[in-house]
């Protein structure tokens, strides 16, 4: 039983990171219909910035963390304003191809600036493990889960309760009418890119101790965040978060109790099964955006 | 208050508005009439900043409106209730109304507008928490008008508020449009229901394939033989 709980906590830990990344994807998708395939690369780039601030500049870890988030704000703003918005008149599919191109540009840039080596970055919390009734818990895992819960709560409060959040949802449903009501749709789009980039950067910094900081560090999170978003439902904000946790936990349980070799296959199997019975995802509604 | 001078507008190569000149005086109800595809909605799109003009000019309270973004137009006090209602289907009635108040600077008075909106349309208060997509057609139309009113417009643009509604509800809605006007809001009303529109309007323009072909006081047009034949379905 102790092992079971340990696996669940480990699942919640990685699931948190899938959930953060997935929420970023969905935020951009809901407001603009674009899927940002470069989300993982953007997060990787931010992680390198954090790593450099911490090692080369020698900033204390919390300061490096916060400065990285500020960088992510600027990074998201710039990518949206100068790349995505400049192809504003292009179709949604073309914009997605543009984000595919961004993968190459950003990973090329990262290689040029930071090299191809992979580097260790410390955990956010480096305290000794706790032992609660035989269950060994890493404080860092608790930290990651708590950070995710706090971020999610703030975001959900914003989306559900504030006028800004209502405007995000209105824009997601009907962009033209949102404009007619005086919603500055450009600013909403810009904000969703900024928030998504910050979410990615946080996920990147938090996964770094496991994957190391390297140009390929986000590969698995990025892919799993897509699966989380689809399993939970791209049409809802809550779904991808639940999907993220679900995949994280399943990943660990299958890996431990059944087989490590087949865990990826089984998790993908879940994706297919969900889509067979619930084509719009667990929490998905039919996406009815009108333009 | 609002003035179009020789406006030309295109969708690609489609010439949607041809040398259109219209005027909406403060405090009045002006109606734009015409068959499908005449260019009525296009005029409203130009006003709201969704469609660029090629020639001519248009102004609001003496201010040239060209090059303003839709949100700036709303801030200036011109708000549209668009064709086909276009409420936000997954938001509640209350949230839809709050979207209407997005540009308001006087946040403290928003509640007053909400109460006012519910006075015009009491059914909306009952449905406050309901998801807007589940409202009936008539209720959605009421919501679309109430939502526009939340911005406290000086000029309210209404695109076919009677579309697809039962005659009794149309009558209600037109009564309320008149009330809104009496309380000081200028109205530009696009309609195919010429009969109803002319009965509440002060002034009317009739459009055909992008051109203004008739204009005059509503009473005169109501009694004009040519207009009667073509648009009122009687002789
Ligand atoms: N987005 C668009 N792209 C291309 N052509 C358009 C577009 N919108 C309108 N048109 C064309 O412009 C002309 C005027 O259309 P508009 O919508 O202004 O007509 P309307 O008078 O509002 O008609 P209705 O009573 O049917 O709403 C029509 O010929 C229409 O086909
Ligand atoms: Mg129309």
mmCIF file of C-alpha atoms in Angstrom, chain A residues 30 160 163-164 166-167 169-171 173-174 176-185 187-188 285 288 290, chain B residues 48 50 69-71 74 79-80 82 85-91 95 98-103 107 147-148:
data_model
loop_
_atom_site.group_PDB
_atom_site.id
_atom_site.type_symbol
_atom_site.label_atom_id
_atom_site.label_comp_id
_atom_site.label_asym_id
_atom_site.label_seq_id
_atom_site.Cartn_x
_atom_site.Cartn_y
_atom_site.Cartn_z
ATOM 1 C CA UNK A 30 -9.487 28.384 -27.108
ATOM 2 C CA UNK A 160 -14.603 31.880 -14.212
ATOM 3 C CA UNK A 163 -14.444 40.221 -16.368
ATOM 4 C CA UNK A 164 -11.133 39.466 -18.052
ATOM 5 C CA UNK A 166 -15.374 36.210 -19.184
ATOM 6 C CA UNK A 167 -13.819 38.152 -22.054
ATOM 7 C CA UNK A 169 -14.317 32.841 -22.927
ATOM 8 C CA UNK A 170 -16.393 35.218 -25.041
ATOM 9 C CA UNK A 171 -13.507 35.589 -27.489
ATOM 10 C CA UNK A 173 -16.804 31.456 -28.542
ATOM 11 C CA UNK A 174 -17.238 34.233 -31.050
ATOM 12 C CA UNK A 176 -16.207 38.925 -34.169
ATOM 13 C CA UNK A 177 -18.950 39.568 -31.663
ATOM 14 C CA UNK A 178 -16.378 39.898 -28.907
ATOM 15 C CA UNK A 179 -14.879 42.721 -30.947
ATOM 16 C CA UNK A 180 -18.297 44.286 -31.413
ATOM 17 C CA UNK A 181 -18.704 44.338 -27.634
ATOM 18 C CA UNK A 182 -15.484 46.306 -27.326
ATOM 19 C CA UNK A 183 -13.220 43.470 -26.198
ATOM 20 C CA UNK A 184 -9.672 44.183 -27.384
ATOM 21 C CA UNK A 185 -9.258 40.760 -28.957
ATOM 22 C CA UNK A 187 -4.831 41.986 -26.096
ATOM 23 C CA UNK A 188 -6.752 38.870 -25.089
ATOM 24 C CA UNK A 285 -18.124 19.896 -25.192
ATOM 25 C CA UNK A 288 -18.578 25.763 -31.436
ATOM 26 C CA UNK A 290 -17.920 31.024 -34.865
ATOM 27 C CA UNK B 48 -18.427 49.317 -35.971
ATOM 28 C CA UNK B 50 -15.272 45.683 -39.038
ATOM 29 C CA UNK B 69 -10.634 49.787 -33.999
ATOM 30 C CA UNK B 70 -13.939 48.144 -32.995
ATOM 31 C CA UNK B 71 -13.165 48.543 -29.281
ATOM 32 C CA UNK B 74 -17.591 51.012 -28.542
ATOM 33 C CA UNK B 79 -22.681 49.749 -29.867
ATOM 34 C CA UNK B 80 -24.173 47.101 -32.105
ATOM 35 C CA UNK B 82 -25.582 42.191 -34.525
ATOM 36 C CA UNK B 85 -28.200 37.912 -32.236
ATOM 37 C CA UNK B 86 -24.727 36.374 -31.789
ATOM 38 C CA UNK B 87 -25.005 35.922 -28.074
ATOM 39 C CA UNK B 88 -22.206 33.927 -26.450
ATOM 40 C CA UNK B 89 -23.878 30.512 -26.208
ATOM 41 C CA UNK B 90 -21.747 28.986 -23.435
ATOM 42 C CA UNK B 91 -21.834 32.016 -21.143
ATOM 43 C CA UNK B 95 -22.028 36.873 -18.123
ATOM 44 C CA UNK B 98 -21.155 41.722 -18.323
ATOM 45 C CA UNK B 99 -19.322 41.323 -21.632
ATOM 46 C CA UNK B 100 -21.461 44.199 -22.871
ATOM 47 C CA UNK B 101 -20.072 46.335 -20.057
ATOM 48 C CA UNK B 102 -16.447 45.498 -20.885
ATOM 49 C CA UNK B 103 -15.460 48.996 -22.005
ATOM 50 C CA UNK B 107 -17.545 50.364 -13.066
ATOM 51 C CA UNK B 147 -26.088 43.298 -23.803
ATOM 52 C CA UNK B 148 -25.570 46.234 -26.152
#
